[in-house]
mmCIF file of C-alpha atoms and ligand atoms in Angstrom:
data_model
loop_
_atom_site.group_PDB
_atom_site.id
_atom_site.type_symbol
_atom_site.label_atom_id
_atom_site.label_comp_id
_atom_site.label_asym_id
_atom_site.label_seq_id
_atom_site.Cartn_x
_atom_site.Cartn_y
_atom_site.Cartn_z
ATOM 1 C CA UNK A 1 0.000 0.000 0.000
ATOM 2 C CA UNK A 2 1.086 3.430 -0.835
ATOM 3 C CA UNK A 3 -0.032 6.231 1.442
ATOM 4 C CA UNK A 4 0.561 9.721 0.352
ATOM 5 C CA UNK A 5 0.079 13.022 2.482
ATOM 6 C CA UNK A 6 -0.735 16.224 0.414
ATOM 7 C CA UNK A 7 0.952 18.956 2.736
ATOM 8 C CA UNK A 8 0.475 22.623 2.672
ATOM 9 C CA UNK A 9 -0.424 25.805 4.412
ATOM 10 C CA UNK A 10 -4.530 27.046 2.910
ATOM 11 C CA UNK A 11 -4.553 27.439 -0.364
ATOM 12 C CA UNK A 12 -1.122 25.869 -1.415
ATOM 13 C CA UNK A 13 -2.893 23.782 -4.033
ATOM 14 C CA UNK A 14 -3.846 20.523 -1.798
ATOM 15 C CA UNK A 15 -7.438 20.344 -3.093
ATOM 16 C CA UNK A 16 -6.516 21.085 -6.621
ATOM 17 C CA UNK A 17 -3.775 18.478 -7.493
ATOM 18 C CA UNK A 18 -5.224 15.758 -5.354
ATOM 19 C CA UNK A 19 -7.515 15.524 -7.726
ATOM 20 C CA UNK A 20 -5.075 15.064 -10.830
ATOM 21 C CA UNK A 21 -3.221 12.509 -8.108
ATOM 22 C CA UNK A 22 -6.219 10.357 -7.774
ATOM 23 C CA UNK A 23 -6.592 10.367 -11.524
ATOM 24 C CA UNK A 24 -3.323 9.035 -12.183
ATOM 25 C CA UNK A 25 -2.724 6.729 -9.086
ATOM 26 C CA UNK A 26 -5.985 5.186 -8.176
ATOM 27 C CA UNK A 27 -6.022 6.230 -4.833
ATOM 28 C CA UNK A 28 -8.761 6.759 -1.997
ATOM 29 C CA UNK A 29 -8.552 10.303 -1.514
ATOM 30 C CA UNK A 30 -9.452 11.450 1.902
ATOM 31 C CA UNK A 31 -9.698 15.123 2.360
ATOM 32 C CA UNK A 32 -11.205 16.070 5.688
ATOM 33 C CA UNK A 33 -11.818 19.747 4.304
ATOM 34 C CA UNK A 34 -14.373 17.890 1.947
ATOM 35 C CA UNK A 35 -15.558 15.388 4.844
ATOM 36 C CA UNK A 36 -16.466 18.243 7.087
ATOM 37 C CA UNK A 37 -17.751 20.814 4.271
ATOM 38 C CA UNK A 38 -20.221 17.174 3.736
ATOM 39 C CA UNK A 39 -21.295 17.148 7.084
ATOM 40 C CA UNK A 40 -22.136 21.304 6.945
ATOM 41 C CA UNK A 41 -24.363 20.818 4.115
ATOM 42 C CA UNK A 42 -26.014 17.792 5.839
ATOM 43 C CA UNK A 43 -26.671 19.567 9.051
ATOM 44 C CA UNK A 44 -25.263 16.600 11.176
ATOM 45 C CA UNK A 45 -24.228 17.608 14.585
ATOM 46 C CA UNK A 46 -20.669 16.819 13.992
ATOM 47 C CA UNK A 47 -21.249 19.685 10.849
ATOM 48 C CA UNK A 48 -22.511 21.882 12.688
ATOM 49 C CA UNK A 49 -20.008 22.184 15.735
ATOM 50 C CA UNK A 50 -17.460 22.014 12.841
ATOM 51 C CA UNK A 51 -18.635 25.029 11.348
ATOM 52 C CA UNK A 52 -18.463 27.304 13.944
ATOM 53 C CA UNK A 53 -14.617 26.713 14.301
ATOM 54 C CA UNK A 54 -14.508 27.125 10.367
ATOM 55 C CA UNK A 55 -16.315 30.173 9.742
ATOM 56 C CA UNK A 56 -13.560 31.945 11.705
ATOM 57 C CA UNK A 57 -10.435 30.150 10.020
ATOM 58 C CA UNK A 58 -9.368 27.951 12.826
ATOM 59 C CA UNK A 59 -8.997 24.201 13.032
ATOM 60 C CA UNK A 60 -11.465 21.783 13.979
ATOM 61 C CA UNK A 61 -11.156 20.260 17.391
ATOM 62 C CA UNK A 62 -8.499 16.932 17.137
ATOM 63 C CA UNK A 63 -10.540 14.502 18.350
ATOM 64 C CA UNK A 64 -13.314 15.547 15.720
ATOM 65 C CA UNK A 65 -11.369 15.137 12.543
ATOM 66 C CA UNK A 66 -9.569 12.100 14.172
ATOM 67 C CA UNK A 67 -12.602 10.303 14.670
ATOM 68 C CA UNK A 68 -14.008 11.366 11.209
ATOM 69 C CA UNK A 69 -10.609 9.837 9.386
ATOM 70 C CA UNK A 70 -10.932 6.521 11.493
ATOM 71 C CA UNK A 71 -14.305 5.456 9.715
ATOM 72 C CA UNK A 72 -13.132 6.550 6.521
ATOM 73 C CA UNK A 73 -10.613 3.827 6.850
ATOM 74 C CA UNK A 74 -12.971 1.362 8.638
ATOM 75 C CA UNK A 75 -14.991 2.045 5.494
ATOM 76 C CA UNK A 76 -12.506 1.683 2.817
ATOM 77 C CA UNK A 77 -10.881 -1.853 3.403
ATOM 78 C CA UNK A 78 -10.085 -2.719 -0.548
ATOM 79 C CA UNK A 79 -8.559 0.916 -1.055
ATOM 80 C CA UNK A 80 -4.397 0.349 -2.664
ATOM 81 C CA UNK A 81 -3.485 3.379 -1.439
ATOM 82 C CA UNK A 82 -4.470 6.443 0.932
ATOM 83 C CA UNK A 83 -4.279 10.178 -0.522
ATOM 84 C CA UNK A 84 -4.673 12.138 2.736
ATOM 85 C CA UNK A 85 -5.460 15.675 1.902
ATOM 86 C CA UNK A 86 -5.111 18.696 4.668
ATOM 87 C CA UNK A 87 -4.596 15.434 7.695
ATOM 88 C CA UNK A 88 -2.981 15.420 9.325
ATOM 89 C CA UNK A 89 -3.310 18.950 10.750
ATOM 90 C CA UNK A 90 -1.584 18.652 14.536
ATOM 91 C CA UNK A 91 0.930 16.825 15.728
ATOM 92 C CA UNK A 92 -1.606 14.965 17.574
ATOM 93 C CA UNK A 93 -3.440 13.688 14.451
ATOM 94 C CA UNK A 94 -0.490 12.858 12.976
ATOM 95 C CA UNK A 95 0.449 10.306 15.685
ATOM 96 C CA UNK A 96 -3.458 9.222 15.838
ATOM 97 C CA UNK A 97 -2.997 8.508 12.163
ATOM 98 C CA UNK A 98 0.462 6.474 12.461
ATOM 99 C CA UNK A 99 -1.473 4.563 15.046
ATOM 100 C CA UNK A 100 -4.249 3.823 12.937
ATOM 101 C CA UNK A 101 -2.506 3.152 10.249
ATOM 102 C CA UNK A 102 -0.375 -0.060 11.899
ATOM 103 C CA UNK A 103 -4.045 -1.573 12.889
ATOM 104 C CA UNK A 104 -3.956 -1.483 9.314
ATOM 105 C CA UNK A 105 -0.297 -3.274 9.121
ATOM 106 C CA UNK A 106 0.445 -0.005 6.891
ATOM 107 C CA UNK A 107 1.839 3.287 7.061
ATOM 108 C CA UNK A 108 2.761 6.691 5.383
ATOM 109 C CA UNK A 109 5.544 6.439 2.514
ATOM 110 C CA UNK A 110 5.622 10.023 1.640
ATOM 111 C CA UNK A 111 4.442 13.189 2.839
ATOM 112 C CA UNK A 112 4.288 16.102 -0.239
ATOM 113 C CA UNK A 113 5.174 19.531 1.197
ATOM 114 C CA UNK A 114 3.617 22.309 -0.680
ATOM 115 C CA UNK A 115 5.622 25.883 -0.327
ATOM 116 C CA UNK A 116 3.704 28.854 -1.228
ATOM 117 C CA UNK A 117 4.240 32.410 0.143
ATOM 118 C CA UNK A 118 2.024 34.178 1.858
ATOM 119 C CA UNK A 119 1.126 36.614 -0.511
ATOM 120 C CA UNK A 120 0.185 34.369 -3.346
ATOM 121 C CA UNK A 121 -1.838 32.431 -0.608
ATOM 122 C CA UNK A 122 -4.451 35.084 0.260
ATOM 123 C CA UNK A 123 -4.106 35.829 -3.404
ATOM 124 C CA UNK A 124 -5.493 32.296 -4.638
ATOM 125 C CA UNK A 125 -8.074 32.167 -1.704
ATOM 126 C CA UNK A 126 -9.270 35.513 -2.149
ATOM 127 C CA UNK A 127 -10.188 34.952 -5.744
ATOM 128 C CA UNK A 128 -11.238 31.820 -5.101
ATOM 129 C CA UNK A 129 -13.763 33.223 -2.573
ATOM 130 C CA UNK A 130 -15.375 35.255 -5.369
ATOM 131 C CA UNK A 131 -17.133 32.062 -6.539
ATOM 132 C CA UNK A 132 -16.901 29.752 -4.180
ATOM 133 C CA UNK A 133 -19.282 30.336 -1.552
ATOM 134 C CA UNK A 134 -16.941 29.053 0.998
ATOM 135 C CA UNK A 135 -17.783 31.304 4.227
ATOM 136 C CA UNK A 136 -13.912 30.959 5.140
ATOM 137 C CA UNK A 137 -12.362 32.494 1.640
ATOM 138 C CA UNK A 138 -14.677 35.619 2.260
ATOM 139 C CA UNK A 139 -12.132 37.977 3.840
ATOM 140 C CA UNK A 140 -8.936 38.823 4.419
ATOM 141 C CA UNK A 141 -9.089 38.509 7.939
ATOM 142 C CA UNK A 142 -10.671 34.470 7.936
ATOM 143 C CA UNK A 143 -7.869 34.012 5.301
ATOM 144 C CA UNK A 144 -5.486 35.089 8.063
ATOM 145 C CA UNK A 145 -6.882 33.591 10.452
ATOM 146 C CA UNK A 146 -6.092 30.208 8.602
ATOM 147 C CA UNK A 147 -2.458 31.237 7.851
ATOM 148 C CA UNK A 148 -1.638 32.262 11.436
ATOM 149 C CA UNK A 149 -3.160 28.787 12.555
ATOM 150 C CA UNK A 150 -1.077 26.522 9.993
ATOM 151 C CA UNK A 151 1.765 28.743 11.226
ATOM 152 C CA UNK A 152 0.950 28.345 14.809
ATOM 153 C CA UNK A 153 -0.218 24.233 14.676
ATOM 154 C CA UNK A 154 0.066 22.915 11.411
ATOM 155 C CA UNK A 155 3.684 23.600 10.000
ATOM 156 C CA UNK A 156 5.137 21.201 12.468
ATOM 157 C CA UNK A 157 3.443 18.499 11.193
ATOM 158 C CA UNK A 158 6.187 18.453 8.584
ATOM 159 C CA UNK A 159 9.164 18.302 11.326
ATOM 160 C CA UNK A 160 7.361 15.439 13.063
ATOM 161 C CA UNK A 161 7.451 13.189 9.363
ATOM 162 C CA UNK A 162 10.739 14.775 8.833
ATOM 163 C CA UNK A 163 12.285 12.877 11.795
ATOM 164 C CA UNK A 164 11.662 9.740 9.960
ATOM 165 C CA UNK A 165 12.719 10.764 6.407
ATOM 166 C CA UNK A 166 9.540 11.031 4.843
ATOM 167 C CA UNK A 167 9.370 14.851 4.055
ATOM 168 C CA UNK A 168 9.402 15.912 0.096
ATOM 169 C CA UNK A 169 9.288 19.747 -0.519
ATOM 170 C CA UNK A 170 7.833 20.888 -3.714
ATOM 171 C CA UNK A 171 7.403 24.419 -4.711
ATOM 172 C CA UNK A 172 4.064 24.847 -4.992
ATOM 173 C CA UNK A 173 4.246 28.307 -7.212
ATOM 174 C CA UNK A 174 4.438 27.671 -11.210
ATOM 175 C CA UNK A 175 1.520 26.163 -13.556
ATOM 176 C CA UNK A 176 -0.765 23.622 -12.046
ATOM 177 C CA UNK A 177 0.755 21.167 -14.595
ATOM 178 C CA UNK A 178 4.350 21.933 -13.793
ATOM 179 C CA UNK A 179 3.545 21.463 -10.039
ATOM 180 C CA UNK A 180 1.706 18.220 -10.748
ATOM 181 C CA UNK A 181 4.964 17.122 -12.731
ATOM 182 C CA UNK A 182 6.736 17.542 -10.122
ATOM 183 C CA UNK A 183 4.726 15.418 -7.052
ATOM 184 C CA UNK A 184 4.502 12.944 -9.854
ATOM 185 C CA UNK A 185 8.127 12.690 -9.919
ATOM 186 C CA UNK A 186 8.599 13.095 -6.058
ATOM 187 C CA UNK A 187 5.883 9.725 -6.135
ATOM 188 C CA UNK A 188 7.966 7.899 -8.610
ATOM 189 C CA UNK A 189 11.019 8.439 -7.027
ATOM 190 C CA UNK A 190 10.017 6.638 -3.738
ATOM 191 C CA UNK A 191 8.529 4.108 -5.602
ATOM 192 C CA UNK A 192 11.766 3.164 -7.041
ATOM 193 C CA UNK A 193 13.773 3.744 -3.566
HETATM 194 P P1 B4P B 1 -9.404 22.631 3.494
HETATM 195 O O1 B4P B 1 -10.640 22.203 2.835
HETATM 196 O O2 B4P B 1 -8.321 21.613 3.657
HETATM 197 O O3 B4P B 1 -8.993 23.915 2.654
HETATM 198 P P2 B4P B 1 -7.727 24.650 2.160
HETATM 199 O O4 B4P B 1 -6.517 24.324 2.969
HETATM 200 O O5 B4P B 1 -8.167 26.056 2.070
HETATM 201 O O6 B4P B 1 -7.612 24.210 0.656
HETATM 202 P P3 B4P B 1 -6.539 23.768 -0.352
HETATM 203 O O7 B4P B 1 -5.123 24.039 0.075
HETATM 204 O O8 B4P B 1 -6.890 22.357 -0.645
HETATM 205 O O9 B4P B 1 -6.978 24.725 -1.562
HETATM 206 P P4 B4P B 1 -6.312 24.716 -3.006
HETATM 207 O O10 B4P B 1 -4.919 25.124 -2.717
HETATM 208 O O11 B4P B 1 -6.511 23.510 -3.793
HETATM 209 O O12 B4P B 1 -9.711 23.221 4.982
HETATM 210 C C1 B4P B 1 -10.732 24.148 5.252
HETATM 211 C C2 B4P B 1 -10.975 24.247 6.766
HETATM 212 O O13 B4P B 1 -11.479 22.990 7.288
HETATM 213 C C3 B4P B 1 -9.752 24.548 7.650
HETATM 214 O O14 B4P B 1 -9.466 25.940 7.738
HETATM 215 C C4 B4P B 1 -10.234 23.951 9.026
HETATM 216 O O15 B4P B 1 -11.100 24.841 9.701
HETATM 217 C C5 B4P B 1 -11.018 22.730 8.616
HETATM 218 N N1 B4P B 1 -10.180 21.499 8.601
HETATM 219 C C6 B4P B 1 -9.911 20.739 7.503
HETATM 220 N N2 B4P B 1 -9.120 19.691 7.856
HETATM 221 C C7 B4P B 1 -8.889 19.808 9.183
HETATM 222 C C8 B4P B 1 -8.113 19.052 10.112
HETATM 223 N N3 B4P B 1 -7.414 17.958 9.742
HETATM 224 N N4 B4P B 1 -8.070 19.448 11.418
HETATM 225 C C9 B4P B 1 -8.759 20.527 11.814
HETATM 226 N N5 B4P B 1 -9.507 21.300 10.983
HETATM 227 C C10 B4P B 1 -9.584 20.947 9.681
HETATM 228 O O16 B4P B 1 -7.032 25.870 -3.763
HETATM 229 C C11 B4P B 1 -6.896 27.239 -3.478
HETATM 230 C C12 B4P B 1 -7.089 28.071 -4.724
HETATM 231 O O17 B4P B 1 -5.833 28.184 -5.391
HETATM 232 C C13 B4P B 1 -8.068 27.487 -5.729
HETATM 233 O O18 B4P B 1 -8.878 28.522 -6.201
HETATM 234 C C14 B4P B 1 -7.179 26.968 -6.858
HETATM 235 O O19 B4P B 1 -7.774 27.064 -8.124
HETATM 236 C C15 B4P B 1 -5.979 27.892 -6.760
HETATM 237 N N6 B4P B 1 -4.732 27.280 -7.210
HETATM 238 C C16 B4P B 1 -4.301 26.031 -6.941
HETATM 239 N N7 B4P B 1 -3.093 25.812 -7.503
HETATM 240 C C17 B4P B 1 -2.747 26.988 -8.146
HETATM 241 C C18 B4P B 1 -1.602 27.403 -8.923
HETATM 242 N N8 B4P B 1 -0.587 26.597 -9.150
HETATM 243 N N9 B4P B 1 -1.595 28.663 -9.399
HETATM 244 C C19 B4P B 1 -2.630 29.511 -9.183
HETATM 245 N N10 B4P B 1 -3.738 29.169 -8.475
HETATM 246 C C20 B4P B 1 -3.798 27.921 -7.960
#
Protein backbone atom coordinates (compact mmCIF):
# COMPACT_ATOMS: atom_id res chain seq x y z
CA UNK A 1 0.00 0.00 0.00
CA UNK A 2 1.09 3.43 -0.84
CA UNK A 3 -0.03 6.23 1.44
CA UNK A 4 0.56 9.72 0.35
CA UNK A 5 0.08 13.02 2.48
CA UNK A 6 -0.74 16.22 0.41
CA UNK A 7 0.95 18.96 2.74
CA UNK A 8 0.47 22.62 2.67
CA UNK A 9 -0.42 25.81 4.41
CA UNK A 10 -4.53 27.05 2.91
CA UNK A 11 -4.55 27.44 -0.36
CA UNK A 12 -1.12 25.87 -1.41
CA UNK A 13 -2.89 23.78 -4.03
CA UNK A 14 -3.85 20.52 -1.80
CA UNK A 15 -7.44 20.34 -3.09
CA UNK A 16 -6.52 21.09 -6.62
CA UNK A 17 -3.78 18.48 -7.49
CA UNK A 18 -5.22 15.76 -5.35
CA UNK A 19 -7.51 15.52 -7.73
CA UNK A 20 -5.07 15.06 -10.83
CA UNK A 21 -3.22 12.51 -8.11
CA UNK A 22 -6.22 10.36 -7.77
CA UNK A 23 -6.59 10.37 -11.52
CA UNK A 24 -3.32 9.03 -12.18
CA UNK A 25 -2.72 6.73 -9.09
CA UNK A 26 -5.98 5.19 -8.18
CA UNK A 27 -6.02 6.23 -4.83
CA UNK A 28 -8.76 6.76 -2.00
CA UNK A 29 -8.55 10.30 -1.51
CA UNK A 30 -9.45 11.45 1.90
CA UNK A 31 -9.70 15.12 2.36
CA UNK A 32 -11.21 16.07 5.69
CA UNK A 33 -11.82 19.75 4.30
CA UNK A 34 -14.37 17.89 1.95
CA UNK A 35 -15.56 15.39 4.84
CA UNK A 36 -16.47 18.24 7.09
CA UNK A 37 -17.75 20.81 4.27
CA UNK A 38 -20.22 17.17 3.74
CA UNK A 39 -21.29 17.15 7.08
CA UNK A 40 -22.14 21.30 6.95
CA UNK A 41 -24.36 20.82 4.12
CA UNK A 42 -26.01 17.79 5.84
CA UNK A 43 -26.67 19.57 9.05
CA UNK A 44 -25.26 16.60 11.18
CA UNK A 45 -24.23 17.61 14.58
CA UNK A 46 -20.67 16.82 13.99
CA UNK A 47 -21.25 19.68 10.85
CA UNK A 48 -22.51 21.88 12.69
CA UNK A 49 -20.01 22.18 15.74
CA UNK A 50 -17.46 22.01 12.84
CA UNK A 51 -18.63 25.03 11.35
CA UNK A 52 -18.46 27.30 13.94
CA UNK A 53 -14.62 26.71 14.30
CA UNK A 54 -14.51 27.13 10.37
CA UNK A 55 -16.31 30.17 9.74
CA UNK A 56 -13.56 31.95 11.70
CA UNK A 57 -10.44 30.15 10.02
CA UNK A 58 -9.37 27.95 12.83
CA UNK A 59 -9.00 24.20 13.03
CA UNK A 60 -11.46 21.78 13.98
CA UNK A 61 -11.16 20.26 17.39
CA UNK A 62 -8.50 16.93 17.14
CA UNK A 63 -10.54 14.50 18.35
CA UNK A 64 -13.31 15.55 15.72
CA UNK A 65 -11.37 15.14 12.54
CA UNK A 66 -9.57 12.10 14.17
CA UNK A 67 -12.60 10.30 14.67
CA UNK A 68 -14.01 11.37 11.21
CA UNK A 69 -10.61 9.84 9.39
CA UNK A 70 -10.93 6.52 11.49
CA UNK A 71 -14.30 5.46 9.71
CA UNK A 72 -13.13 6.55 6.52
CA UNK A 73 -10.61 3.83 6.85
CA UNK A 74 -12.97 1.36 8.64
CA UNK A 75 -14.99 2.05 5.49
CA UNK A 76 -12.51 1.68 2.82
CA UNK A 77 -10.88 -1.85 3.40
CA UNK A 78 -10.09 -2.72 -0.55
CA UNK A 79 -8.56 0.92 -1.06
CA UNK A 80 -4.40 0.35 -2.66
CA UNK A 81 -3.49 3.38 -1.44
CA UNK A 82 -4.47 6.44 0.93
CA UNK A 83 -4.28 10.18 -0.52
CA UNK A 84 -4.67 12.14 2.74
CA UNK A 85 -5.46 15.68 1.90
CA UNK A 86 -5.11 18.70 4.67
CA UNK A 87 -4.60 15.43 7.69
CA UNK A 88 -2.98 15.42 9.32
CA UNK A 89 -3.31 18.95 10.75
CA UNK A 90 -1.58 18.65 14.54
CA UNK A 91 0.93 16.83 15.73
CA UNK A 92 -1.61 14.97 17.57
CA UNK A 93 -3.44 13.69 14.45
CA UNK A 94 -0.49 12.86 12.98
CA UNK A 95 0.45 10.31 15.68
CA UNK A 96 -3.46 9.22 15.84
CA UNK A 97 -3.00 8.51 12.16
CA UNK A 98 0.46 6.47 12.46
CA UNK A 99 -1.47 4.56 15.05
CA UNK A 100 -4.25 3.82 12.94
CA UNK A 101 -2.51 3.15 10.25
CA UNK A 102 -0.38 -0.06 11.90
CA UNK A 103 -4.04 -1.57 12.89
CA UNK A 104 -3.96 -1.48 9.31
CA UNK A 105 -0.30 -3.27 9.12
CA UNK A 106 0.45 0.00 6.89
CA UNK A 107 1.84 3.29 7.06
CA UNK A 108 2.76 6.69 5.38
CA UNK A 109 5.54 6.44 2.51
CA UNK A 110 5.62 10.02 1.64
CA UNK A 111 4.44 13.19 2.84
CA UNK A 112 4.29 16.10 -0.24
CA UNK A 113 5.17 19.53 1.20
CA UNK A 114 3.62 22.31 -0.68
CA UNK A 115 5.62 25.88 -0.33
CA UNK A 116 3.70 28.85 -1.23
CA UNK A 117 4.24 32.41 0.14
CA UNK A 118 2.02 34.18 1.86
CA UNK A 119 1.13 36.61 -0.51
CA UNK A 120 0.19 34.37 -3.35
CA UNK A 121 -1.84 32.43 -0.61
CA UNK A 122 -4.45 35.08 0.26
CA UNK A 123 -4.11 35.83 -3.40
CA UNK A 124 -5.49 32.30 -4.64
CA UNK A 125 -8.07 32.17 -1.70
CA UNK A 126 -9.27 35.51 -2.15
CA UNK A 127 -10.19 34.95 -5.74
CA UNK A 128 -11.24 31.82 -5.10
CA UNK A 129 -13.76 33.22 -2.57
CA UNK A 130 -15.37 35.25 -5.37
CA UNK A 131 -17.13 32.06 -6.54
CA UNK A 132 -16.90 29.75 -4.18
CA UNK A 133 -19.28 30.34 -1.55
CA UNK A 134 -16.94 29.05 1.00
CA UNK A 135 -17.78 31.30 4.23
CA UNK A 136 -13.91 30.96 5.14
CA UNK A 137 -12.36 32.49 1.64
CA UNK A 138 -14.68 35.62 2.26
CA UNK A 139 -12.13 37.98 3.84
CA UNK A 140 -8.94 38.82 4.42
CA UNK A 141 -9.09 38.51 7.94
CA UNK A 142 -10.67 34.47 7.94
CA UNK A 143 -7.87 34.01 5.30
CA UNK A 144 -5.49 35.09 8.06
CA UNK A 145 -6.88 33.59 10.45
CA UNK A 146 -6.09 30.21 8.60
CA UNK A 147 -2.46 31.24 7.85
CA UNK A 148 -1.64 32.26 11.44
CA UNK A 149 -3.16 28.79 12.55
CA UNK A 150 -1.08 26.52 9.99
CA UNK A 151 1.77 28.74 11.23
CA UNK A 152 0.95 28.35 14.81
CA UNK A 153 -0.22 24.23 14.68
CA UNK A 154 0.07 22.92 11.41
CA UNK A 155 3.68 23.60 10.00
CA UNK A 156 5.14 21.20 12.47
CA UNK A 157 3.44 18.50 11.19
CA UNK A 158 6.19 18.45 8.58
CA UNK A 159 9.16 18.30 11.33
CA UNK A 160 7.36 15.44 13.06
CA UNK A 161 7.45 13.19 9.36
CA UNK A 162 10.74 14.78 8.83
CA UNK A 163 12.29 12.88 11.79
CA UNK A 164 11.66 9.74 9.96
CA UNK A 165 12.72 10.76 6.41
CA UNK A 166 9.54 11.03 4.84
CA UNK A 167 9.37 14.85 4.05
CA UNK A 168 9.40 15.91 0.10
CA UNK A 169 9.29 19.75 -0.52
CA UNK A 170 7.83 20.89 -3.71
CA UNK A 171 7.40 24.42 -4.71
CA UNK A 172 4.06 24.85 -4.99
CA UNK A 173 4.25 28.31 -7.21
CA UNK A 174 4.44 27.67 -11.21
CA UNK A 175 1.52 26.16 -13.56
CA UNK A 176 -0.77 23.62 -12.05
CA UNK A 177 0.76 21.17 -14.59
CA UNK A 178 4.35 21.93 -13.79
CA UNK A 179 3.54 21.46 -10.04
CA UNK A 180 1.71 18.22 -10.75
CA UNK A 181 4.96 17.12 -12.73
CA UNK A 182 6.74 17.54 -10.12
CA UNK A 183 4.73 15.42 -7.05
CA UNK A 184 4.50 12.94 -9.85
CA UNK A 185 8.13 12.69 -9.92
CA UNK A 186 8.60 13.10 -6.06
CA UNK A 187 5.88 9.72 -6.13
CA UNK A 188 7.97 7.90 -8.61
CA UNK A 189 11.02 8.44 -7.03
CA UNK A 190 10.02 6.64 -3.74
CA UNK A 191 8.53 4.11 -5.60
CA UNK A 192 11.77 3.16 -7.04
CA UNK A 193 13.77 3.74 -3.57
P1 LIG B 1 -9.40 22.63 3.49
O1 LIG B 1 -10.64 22.20 2.83
O2 LIG B 1 -8.32 21.61 3.66
O3 LIG B 1 -8.99 23.91 2.65
P2 LIG B 1 -7.73 24.65 2.16
O4 LIG B 1 -6.52 24.32 2.97
O5 LIG B 1 -8.17 26.06 2.07
O6 LIG B 1 -7.61 24.21 0.66
P3 LIG B 1 -6.54 23.77 -0.35
O7 LIG B 1 -5.12 24.04 0.07
O8 LIG B 1 -6.89 22.36 -0.65
O9 LIG B 1 -6.98 24.72 -1.56
P4 LIG B 1 -6.31 24.72 -3.01
O10 LIG B 1 -4.92 25.12 -2.72
O11 LIG B 1 -6.51 23.51 -3.79
O12 LIG B 1 -9.71 23.22 4.98
C1 LIG B 1 -10.73 24.15 5.25
C2 LIG B 1 -10.97 24.25 6.77
O13 LIG B 1 -11.48 22.99 7.29
C3 LIG B 1 -9.75 24.55 7.65
O14 LIG B 1 -9.47 25.94 7.74
C4 LIG B 1 -10.23 23.95 9.03
O15 LIG B 1 -11.10 24.84 9.70
C5 LIG B 1 -11.02 22.73 8.62
N1 LIG B 1 -10.18 21.50 8.60
C6 LIG B 1 -9.91 20.74 7.50
N2 LIG B 1 -9.12 19.69 7.86
C7 LIG B 1 -8.89 19.81 9.18
C8 LIG B 1 -8.11 19.05 10.11
N3 LIG B 1 -7.41 17.96 9.74
N4 LIG B 1 -8.07 19.45 11.42
C9 LIG B 1 -8.76 20.53 11.81
N5 LIG B 1 -9.51 21.30 10.98
C10 LIG B 1 -9.58 20.95 9.68
O16 LIG B 1 -7.03 25.87 -3.76
C11 LIG B 1 -6.90 27.24 -3.48
C12 LIG B 1 -7.09 28.07 -4.72
O17 LIG B 1 -5.83 28.18 -5.39
C13 LIG B 1 -8.07 27.49 -5.73
O18 LIG B 1 -8.88 28.52 -6.20
C14 LIG B 1 -7.18 26.97 -6.86
O19 LIG B 1 -7.77 27.06 -8.12
C15 LIG B 1 -5.98 27.89 -6.76
N6 LIG B 1 -4.73 27.28 -7.21
C16 LIG B 1 -4.30 26.03 -6.94
N7 LIG B 1 -3.09 25.81 -7.50
C17 LIG B 1 -2.75 26.99 -8.15
C18 LIG B 1 -1.60 27.40 -8.92
N8 LIG B 1 -0.59 26.60 -9.15
N9 LIG B 1 -1.60 28.66 -9.40
C19 LIG B 1 -2.63 29.51 -9.18
N10 LIG B 1 -3.74 29.17 -8.48
C20 LIG B 1 -3.80 27.92 -7.96
Amino acid sequence: MFNIILFGPPGSGKGTQSERLIAKYGMKHLATGDLLRSEIAGQTPLGMAAKSFMDKGQLVPDEVVIEMISAALDNNPKANGFLFDGFPRTTAQAEALDKLLIQKNTEISLVLALQVSKDELIRRLLNRGLTSGRTDDINEEIISARIEEYERKTAAVAEYYKKFGKVTYIKGEGTIDTIFEALCNAIEAKKVA
